[in-house]
mmCIF file of N, CA and C in Angstrom:
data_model
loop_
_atom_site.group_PDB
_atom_site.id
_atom_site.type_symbol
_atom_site.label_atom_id
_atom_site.label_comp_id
_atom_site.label_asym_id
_atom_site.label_seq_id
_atom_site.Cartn_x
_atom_site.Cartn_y
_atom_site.Cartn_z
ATOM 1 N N UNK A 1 33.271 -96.099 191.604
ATOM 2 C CA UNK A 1 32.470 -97.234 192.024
ATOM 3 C C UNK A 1 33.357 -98.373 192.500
ATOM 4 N N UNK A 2 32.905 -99.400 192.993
ATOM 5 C CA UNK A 2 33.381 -100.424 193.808
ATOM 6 C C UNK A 2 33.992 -101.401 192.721
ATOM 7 N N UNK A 3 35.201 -102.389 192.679
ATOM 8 C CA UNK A 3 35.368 -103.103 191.506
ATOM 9 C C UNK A 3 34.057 -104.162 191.298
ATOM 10 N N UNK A 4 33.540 -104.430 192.190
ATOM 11 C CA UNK A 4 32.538 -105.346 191.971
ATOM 12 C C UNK A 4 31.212 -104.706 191.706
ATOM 13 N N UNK A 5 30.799 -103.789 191.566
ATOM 14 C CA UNK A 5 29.786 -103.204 191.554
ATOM 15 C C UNK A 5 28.741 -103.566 190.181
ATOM 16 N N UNK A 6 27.689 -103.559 190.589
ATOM 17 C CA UNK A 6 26.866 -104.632 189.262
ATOM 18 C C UNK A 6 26.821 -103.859 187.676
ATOM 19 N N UNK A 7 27.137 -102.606 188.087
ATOM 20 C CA UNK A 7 27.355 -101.293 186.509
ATOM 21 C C UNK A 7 28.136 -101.932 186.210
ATOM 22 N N UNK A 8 29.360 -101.992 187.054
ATOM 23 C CA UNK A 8 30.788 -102.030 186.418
ATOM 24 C C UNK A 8 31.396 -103.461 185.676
ATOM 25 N N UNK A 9 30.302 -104.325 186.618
ATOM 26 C CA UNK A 9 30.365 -105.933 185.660
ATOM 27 C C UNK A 9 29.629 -106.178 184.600
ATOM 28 N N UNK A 10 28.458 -105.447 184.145
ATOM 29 C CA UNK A 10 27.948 -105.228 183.229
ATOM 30 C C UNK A 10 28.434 -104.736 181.975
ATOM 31 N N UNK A 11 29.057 -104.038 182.700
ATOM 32 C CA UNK A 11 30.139 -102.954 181.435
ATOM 33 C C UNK A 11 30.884 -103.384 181.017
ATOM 34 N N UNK A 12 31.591 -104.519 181.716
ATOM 35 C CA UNK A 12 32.803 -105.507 181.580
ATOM 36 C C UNK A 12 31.896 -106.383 180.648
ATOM 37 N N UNK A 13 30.825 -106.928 180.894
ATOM 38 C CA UNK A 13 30.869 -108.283 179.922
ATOM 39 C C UNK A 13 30.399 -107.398 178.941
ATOM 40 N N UNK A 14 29.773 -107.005 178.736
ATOM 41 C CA UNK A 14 29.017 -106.268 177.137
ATOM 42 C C UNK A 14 30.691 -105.637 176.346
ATOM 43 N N UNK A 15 31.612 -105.325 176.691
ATOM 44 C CA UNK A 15 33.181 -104.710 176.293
ATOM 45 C C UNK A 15 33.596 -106.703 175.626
ATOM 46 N N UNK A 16 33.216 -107.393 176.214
ATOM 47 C CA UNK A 16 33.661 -108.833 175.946
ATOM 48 C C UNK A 16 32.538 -109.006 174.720
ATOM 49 N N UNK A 17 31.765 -108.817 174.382
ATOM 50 C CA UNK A 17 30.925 -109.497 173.317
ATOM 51 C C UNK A 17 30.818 -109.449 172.134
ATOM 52 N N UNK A 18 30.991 -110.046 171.385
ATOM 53 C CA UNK A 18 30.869 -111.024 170.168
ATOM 54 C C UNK A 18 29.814 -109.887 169.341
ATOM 55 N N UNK A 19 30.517 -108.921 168.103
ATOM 56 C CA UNK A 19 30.136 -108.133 167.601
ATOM 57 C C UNK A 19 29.794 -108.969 165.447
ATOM 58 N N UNK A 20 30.459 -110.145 165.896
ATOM 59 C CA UNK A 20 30.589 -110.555 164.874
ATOM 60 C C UNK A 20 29.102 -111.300 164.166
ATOM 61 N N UNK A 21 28.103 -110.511 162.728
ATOM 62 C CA UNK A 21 26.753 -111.007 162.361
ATOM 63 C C UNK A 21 26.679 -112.306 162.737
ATOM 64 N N UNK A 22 25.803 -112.463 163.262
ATOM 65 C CA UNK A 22 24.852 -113.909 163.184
ATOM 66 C C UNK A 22 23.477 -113.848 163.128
ATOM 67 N N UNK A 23 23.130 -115.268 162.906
ATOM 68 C CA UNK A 23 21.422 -115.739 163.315
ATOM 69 C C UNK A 23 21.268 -116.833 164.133
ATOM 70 N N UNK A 24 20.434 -117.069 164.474
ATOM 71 C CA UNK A 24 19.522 -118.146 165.117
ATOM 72 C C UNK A 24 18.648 -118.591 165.496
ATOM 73 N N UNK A 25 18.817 -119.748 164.972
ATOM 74 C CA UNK A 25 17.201 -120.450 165.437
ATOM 75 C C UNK A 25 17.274 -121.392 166.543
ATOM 76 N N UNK A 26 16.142 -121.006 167.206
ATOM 77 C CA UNK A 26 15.714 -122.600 168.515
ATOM 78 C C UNK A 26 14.693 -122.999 168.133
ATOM 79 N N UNK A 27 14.982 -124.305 168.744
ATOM 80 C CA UNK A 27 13.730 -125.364 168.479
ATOM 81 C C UNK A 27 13.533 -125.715 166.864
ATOM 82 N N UNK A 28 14.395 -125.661 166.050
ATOM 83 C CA UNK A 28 14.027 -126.549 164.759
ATOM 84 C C UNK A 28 14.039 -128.232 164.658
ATOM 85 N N UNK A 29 12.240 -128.673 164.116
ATOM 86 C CA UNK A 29 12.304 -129.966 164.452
ATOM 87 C C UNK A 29 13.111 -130.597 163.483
ATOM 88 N N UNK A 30 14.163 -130.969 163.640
ATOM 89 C CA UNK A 30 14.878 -131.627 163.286
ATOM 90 C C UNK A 30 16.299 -132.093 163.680
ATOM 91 N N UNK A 31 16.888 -133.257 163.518
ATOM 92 C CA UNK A 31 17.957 -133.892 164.880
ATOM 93 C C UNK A 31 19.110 -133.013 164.108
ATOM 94 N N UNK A 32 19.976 -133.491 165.585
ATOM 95 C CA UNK A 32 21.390 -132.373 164.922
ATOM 96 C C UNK A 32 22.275 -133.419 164.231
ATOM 97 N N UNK A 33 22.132 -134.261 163.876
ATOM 98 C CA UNK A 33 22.856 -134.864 162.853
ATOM 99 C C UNK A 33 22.653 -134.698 161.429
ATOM 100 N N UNK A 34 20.889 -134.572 161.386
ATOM 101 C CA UNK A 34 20.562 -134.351 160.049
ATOM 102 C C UNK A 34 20.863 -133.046 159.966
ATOM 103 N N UNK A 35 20.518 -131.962 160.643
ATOM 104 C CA UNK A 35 21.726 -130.051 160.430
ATOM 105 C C UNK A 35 23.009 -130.308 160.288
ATOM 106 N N UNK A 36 23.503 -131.174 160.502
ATOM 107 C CA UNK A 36 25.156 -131.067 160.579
ATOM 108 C C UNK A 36 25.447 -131.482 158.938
ATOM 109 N N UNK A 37 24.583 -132.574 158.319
ATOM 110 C CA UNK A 37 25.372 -132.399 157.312
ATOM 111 C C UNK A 37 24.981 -131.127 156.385
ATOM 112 N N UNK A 38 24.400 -130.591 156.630
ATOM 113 C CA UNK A 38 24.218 -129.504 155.756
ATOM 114 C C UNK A 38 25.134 -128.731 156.263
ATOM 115 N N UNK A 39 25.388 -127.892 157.423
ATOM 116 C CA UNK A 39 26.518 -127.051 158.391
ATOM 117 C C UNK A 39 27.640 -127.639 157.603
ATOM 118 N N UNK A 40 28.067 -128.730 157.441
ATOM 119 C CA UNK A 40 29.611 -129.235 157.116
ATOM 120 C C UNK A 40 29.436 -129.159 155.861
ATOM 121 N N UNK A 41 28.597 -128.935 154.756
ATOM 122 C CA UNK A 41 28.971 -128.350 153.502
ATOM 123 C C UNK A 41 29.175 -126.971 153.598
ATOM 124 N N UNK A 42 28.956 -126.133 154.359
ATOM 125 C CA UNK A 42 28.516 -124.662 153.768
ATOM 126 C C UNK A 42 29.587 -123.927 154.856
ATOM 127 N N UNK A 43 30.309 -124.685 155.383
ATOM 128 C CA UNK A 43 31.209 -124.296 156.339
ATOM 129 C C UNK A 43 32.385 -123.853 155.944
ATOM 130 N N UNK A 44 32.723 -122.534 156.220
ATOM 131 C CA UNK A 44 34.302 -121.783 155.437
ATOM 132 C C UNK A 44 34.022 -121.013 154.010
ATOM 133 N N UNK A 45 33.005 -121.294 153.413
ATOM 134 C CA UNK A 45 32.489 -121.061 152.500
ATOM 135 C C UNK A 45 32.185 -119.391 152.112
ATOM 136 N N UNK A 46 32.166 -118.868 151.000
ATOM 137 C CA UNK A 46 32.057 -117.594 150.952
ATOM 138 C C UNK A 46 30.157 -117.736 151.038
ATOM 139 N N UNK A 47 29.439 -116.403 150.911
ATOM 140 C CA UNK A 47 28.073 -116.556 151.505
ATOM 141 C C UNK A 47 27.710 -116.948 150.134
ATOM 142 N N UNK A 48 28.017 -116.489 148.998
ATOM 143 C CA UNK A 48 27.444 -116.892 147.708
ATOM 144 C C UNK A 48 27.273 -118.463 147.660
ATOM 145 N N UNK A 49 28.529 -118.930 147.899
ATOM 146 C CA UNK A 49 28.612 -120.312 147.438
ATOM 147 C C UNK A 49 27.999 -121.366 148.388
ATOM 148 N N UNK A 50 27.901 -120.785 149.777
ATOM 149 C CA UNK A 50 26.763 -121.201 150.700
ATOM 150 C C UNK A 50 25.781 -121.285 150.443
ATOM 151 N N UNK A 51 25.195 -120.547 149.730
ATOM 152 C CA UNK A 51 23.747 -119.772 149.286
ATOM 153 C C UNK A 51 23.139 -120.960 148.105
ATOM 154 N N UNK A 52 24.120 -121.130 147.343
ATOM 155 C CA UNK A 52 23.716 -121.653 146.624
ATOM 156 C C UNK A 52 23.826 -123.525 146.363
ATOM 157 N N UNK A 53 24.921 -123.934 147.710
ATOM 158 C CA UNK A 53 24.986 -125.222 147.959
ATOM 159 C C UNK A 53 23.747 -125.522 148.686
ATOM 160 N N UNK A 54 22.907 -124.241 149.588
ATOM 161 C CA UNK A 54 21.920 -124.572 150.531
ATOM 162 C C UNK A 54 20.739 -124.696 149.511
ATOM 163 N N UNK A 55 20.839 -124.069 148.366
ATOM 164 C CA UNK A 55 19.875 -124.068 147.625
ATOM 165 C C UNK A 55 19.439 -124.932 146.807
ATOM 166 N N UNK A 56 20.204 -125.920 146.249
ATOM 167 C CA UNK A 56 20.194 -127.129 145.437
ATOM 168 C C UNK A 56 20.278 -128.529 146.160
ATOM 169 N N UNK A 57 20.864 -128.209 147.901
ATOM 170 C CA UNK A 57 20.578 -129.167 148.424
ATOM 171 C C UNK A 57 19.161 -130.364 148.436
ATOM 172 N N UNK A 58 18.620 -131.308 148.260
ATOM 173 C CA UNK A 58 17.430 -132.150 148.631
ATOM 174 C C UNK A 58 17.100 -131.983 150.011
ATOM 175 N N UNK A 59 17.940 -131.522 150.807
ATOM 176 C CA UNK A 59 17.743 -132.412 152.134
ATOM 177 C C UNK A 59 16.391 -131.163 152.524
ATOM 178 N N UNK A 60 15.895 -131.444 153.444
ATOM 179 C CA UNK A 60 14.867 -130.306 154.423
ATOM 180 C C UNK A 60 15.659 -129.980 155.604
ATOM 181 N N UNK A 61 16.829 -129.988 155.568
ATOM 182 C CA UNK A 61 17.397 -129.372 156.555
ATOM 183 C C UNK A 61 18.087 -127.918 156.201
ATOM 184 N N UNK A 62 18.235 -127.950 154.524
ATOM 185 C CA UNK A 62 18.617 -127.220 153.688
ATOM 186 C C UNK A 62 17.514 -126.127 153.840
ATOM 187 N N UNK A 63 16.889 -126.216 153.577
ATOM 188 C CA UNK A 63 15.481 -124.819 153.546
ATOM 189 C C UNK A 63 15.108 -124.030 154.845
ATOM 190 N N UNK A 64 15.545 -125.092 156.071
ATOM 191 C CA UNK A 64 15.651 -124.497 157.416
ATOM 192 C C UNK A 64 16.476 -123.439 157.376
ATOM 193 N N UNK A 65 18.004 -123.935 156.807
ATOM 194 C CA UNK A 65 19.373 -123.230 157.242
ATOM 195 C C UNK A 65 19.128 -122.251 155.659
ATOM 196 N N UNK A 66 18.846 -122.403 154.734
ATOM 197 C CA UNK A 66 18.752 -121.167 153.777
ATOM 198 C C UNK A 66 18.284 -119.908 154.536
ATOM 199 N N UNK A 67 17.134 -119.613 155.155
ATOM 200 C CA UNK A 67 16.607 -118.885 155.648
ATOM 201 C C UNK A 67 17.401 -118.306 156.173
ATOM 202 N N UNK A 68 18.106 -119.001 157.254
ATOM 203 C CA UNK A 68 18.474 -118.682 158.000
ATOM 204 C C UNK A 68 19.916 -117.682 157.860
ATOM 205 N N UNK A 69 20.760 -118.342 157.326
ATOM 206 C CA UNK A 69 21.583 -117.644 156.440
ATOM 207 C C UNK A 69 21.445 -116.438 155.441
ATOM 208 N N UNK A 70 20.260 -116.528 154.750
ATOM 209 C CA UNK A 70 19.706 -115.200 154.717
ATOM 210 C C UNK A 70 19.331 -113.975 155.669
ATOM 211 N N UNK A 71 19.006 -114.752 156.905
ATOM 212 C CA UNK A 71 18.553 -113.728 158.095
ATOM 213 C C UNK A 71 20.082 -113.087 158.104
ATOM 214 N N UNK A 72 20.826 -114.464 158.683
ATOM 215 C CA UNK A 72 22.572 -113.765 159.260
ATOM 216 C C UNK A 72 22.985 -112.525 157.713
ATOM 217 N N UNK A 73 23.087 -112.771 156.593
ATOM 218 C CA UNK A 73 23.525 -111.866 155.589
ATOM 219 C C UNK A 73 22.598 -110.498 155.747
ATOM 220 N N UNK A 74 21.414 -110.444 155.907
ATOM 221 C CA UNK A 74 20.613 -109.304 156.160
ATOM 222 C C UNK A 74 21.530 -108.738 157.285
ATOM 223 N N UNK A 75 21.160 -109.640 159.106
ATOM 224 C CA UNK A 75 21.844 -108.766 160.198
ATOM 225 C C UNK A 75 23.380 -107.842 160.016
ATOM 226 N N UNK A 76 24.207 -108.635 158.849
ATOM 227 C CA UNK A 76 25.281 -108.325 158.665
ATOM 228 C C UNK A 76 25.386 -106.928 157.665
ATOM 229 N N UNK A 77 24.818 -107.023 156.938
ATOM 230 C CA UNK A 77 24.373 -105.725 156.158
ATOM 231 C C UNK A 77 23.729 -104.496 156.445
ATOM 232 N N UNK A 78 22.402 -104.836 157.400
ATOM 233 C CA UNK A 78 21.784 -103.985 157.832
ATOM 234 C C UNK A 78 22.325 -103.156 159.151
ATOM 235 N N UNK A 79 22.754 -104.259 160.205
ATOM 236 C CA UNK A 79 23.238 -104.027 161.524
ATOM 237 C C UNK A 79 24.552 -103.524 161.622
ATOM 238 N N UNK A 80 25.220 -103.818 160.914
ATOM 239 C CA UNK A 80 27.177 -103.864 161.305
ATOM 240 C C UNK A 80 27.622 -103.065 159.695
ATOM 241 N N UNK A 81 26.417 -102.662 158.911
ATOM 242 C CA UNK A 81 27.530 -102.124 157.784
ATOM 243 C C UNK A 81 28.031 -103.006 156.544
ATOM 244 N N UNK A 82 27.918 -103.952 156.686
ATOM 245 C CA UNK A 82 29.232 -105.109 156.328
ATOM 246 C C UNK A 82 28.845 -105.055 154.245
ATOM 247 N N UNK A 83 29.680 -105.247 153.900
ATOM 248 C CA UNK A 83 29.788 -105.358 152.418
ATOM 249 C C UNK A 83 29.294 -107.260 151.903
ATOM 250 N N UNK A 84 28.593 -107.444 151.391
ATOM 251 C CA UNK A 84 28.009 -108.789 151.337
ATOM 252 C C UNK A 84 28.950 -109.801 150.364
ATOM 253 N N UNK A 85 29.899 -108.833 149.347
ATOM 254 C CA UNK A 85 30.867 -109.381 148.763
ATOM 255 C C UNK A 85 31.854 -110.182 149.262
ATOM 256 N N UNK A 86 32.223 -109.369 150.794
ATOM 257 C CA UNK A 86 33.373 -109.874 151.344
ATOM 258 C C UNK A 86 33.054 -111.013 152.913
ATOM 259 N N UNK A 87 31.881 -111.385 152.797
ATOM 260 C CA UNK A 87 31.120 -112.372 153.989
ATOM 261 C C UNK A 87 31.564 -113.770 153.592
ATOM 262 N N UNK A 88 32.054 -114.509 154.733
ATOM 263 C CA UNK A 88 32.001 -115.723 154.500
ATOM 264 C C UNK A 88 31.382 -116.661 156.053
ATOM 265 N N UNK A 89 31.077 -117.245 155.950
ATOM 266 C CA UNK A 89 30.372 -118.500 156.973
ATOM 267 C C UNK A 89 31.904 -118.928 157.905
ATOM 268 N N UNK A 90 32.168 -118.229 158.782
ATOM 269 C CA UNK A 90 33.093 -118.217 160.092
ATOM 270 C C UNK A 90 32.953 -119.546 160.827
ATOM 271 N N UNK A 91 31.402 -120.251 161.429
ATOM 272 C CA UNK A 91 31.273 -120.613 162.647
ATOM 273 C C UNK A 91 29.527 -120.783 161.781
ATOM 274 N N UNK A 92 28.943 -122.314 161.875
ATOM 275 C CA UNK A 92 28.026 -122.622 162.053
ATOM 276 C C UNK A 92 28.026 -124.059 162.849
ATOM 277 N N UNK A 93 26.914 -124.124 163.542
ATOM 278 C CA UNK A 93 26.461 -125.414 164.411
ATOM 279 C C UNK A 93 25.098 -125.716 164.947
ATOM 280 N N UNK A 94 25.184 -127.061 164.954
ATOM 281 C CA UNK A 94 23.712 -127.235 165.592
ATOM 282 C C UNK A 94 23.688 -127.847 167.022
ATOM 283 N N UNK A 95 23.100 -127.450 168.104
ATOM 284 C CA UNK A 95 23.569 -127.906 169.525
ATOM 285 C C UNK A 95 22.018 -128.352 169.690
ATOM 286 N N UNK A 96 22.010 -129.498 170.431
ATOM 287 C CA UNK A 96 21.038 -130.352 171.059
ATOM 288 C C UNK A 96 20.015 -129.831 171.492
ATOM 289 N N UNK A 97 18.841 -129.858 171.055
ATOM 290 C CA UNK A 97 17.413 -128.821 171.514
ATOM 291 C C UNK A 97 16.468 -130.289 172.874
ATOM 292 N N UNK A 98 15.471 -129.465 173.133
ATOM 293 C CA UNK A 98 14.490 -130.789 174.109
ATOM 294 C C UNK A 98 14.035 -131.411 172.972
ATOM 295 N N UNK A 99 13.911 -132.911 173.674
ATOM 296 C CA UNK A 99 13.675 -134.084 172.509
ATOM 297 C C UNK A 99 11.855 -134.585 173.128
ATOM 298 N N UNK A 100 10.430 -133.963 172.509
ATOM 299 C CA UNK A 100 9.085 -134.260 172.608
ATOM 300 C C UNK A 100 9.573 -136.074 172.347
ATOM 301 N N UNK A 101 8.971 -136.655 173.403
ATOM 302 C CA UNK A 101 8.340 -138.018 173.967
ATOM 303 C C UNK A 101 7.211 -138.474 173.481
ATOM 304 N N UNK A 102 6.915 -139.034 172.272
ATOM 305 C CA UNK A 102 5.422 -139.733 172.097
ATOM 306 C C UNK A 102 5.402 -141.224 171.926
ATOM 307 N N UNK A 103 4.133 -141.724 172.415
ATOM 308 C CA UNK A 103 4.105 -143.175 172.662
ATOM 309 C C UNK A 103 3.523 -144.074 171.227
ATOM 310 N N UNK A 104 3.959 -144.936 170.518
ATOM 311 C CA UNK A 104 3.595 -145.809 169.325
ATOM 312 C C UNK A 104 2.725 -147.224 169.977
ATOM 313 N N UNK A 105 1.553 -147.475 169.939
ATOM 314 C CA UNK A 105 1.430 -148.802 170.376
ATOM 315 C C UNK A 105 1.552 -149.969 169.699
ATOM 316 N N UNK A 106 1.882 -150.998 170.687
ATOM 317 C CA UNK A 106 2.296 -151.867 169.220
ATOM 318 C C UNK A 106 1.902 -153.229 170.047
ATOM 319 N N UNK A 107 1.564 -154.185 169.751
ATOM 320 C CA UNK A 107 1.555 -155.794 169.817
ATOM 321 C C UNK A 107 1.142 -155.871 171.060
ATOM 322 N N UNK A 108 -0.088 -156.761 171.305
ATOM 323 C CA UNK A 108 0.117 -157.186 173.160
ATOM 324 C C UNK A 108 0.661 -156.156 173.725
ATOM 325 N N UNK A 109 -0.185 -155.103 173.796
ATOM 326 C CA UNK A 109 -0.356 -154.027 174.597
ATOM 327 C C UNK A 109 0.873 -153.083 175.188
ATOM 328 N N UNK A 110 1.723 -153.356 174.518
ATOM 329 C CA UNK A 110 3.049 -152.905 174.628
ATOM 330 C C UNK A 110 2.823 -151.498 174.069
ATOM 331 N N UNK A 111 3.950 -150.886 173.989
ATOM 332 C CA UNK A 111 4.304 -148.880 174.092
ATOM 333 C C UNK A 111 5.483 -148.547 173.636
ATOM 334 N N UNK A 112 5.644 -148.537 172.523
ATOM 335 C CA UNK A 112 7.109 -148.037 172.097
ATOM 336 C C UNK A 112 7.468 -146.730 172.502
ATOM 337 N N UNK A 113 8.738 -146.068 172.080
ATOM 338 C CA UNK A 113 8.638 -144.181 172.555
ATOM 339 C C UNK A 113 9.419 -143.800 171.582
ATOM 340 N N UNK A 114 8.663 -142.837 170.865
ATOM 341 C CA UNK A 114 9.016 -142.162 169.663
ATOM 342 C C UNK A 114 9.383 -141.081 170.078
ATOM 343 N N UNK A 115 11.193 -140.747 169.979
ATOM 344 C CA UNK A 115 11.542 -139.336 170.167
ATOM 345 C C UNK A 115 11.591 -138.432 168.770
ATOM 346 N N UNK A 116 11.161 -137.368 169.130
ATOM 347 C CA UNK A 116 11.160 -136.255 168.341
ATOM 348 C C UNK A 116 11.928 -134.899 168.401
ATOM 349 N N UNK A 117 13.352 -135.213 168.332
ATOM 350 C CA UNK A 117 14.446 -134.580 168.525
ATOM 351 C C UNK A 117 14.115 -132.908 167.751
ATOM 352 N N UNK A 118 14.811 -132.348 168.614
ATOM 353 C CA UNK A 118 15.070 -130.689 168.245
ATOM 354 C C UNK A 118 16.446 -130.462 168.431
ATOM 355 N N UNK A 119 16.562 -129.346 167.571
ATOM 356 C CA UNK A 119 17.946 -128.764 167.722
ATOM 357 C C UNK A 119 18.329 -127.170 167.730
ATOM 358 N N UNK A 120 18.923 -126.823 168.387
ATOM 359 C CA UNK A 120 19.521 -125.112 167.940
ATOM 360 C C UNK A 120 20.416 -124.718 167.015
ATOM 361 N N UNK A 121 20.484 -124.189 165.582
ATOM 362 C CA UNK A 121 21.154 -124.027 165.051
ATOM 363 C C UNK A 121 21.847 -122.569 164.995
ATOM 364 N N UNK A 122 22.942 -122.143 165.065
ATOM 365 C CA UNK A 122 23.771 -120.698 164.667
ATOM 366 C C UNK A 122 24.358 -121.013 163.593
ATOM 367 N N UNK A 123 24.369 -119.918 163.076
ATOM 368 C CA UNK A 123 25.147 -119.300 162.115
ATOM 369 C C UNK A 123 26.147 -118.070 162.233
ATOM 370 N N UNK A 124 27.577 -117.732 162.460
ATOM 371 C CA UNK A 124 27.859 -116.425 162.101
ATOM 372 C C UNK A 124 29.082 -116.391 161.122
ATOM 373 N N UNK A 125 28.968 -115.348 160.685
ATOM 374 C CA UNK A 125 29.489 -114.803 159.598
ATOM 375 C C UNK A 125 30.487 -113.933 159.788
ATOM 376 N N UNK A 126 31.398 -113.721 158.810
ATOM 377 C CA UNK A 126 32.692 -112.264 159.391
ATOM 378 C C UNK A 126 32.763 -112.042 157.828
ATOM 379 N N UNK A 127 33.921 -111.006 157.924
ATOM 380 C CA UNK A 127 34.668 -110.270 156.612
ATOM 381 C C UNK A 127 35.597 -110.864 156.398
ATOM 382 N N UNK A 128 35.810 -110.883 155.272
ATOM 383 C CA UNK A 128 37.606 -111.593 154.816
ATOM 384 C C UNK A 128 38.474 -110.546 154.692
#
């Protein structure tokens, strides 16, 4: 086949991809500052001790990312084999989702604008 040929670039990027468990969620309402501080506790962390910082956390950003982290430990177990003893939290983040626009009225006919931020959060995981 041709070097450019659309098989053969196909074949090329899928040989490039990222075999390493994860999860993810889009669109969780909530801003990426309030995910981040939860992400920056549980970050480097073995999955146990993740598990259980996400679990005693207060915040509601905590119960988002529990789940979720449960999903990634399942994909990693179920999908790739992986031993759950030896998992630790590689790479989590929350990247900027669309921010819903609603209007507050307020005083002499005025219009405030209430954003309602979203975010994308990942999670992945490796072996030690």
């Amino acid at each position: 086949m041709a070097k450019g040929h659309r098989s053969q670039i196909k074949r090329e990027r899928n040989a490039q991809k990222d075999t390493r468990p994860s999860a993810k969620l889009s669109y969780a309402r909530m801003s990426v500052q309030k995910a981040c501080f939860v992400l920056d506790a549980i970050r480097g962390k073995d999955v146990k001790t993740a598990l259980a910082i996400v679990m005693y956390n207060p915040r509601y950003a905590s119960s988002v990312i529990e789940k979720l982290l449960k999903s990634a430990i399942a994909n990693a177990e179920n999908n790739n084999g992986m031993n759950i003893d030896n998992l630790y939290v590689e790479e989590c983040y929350a990247n900027k989702g669309p921010t819903m626009k609603r209007v507050r009225p307020r005083a002499q006919g005025r219009a405030y604008r209430i954003e309602k931020r979203m975010s994308h959060i990942t999670i992945v995981l490796n072996e030690r």
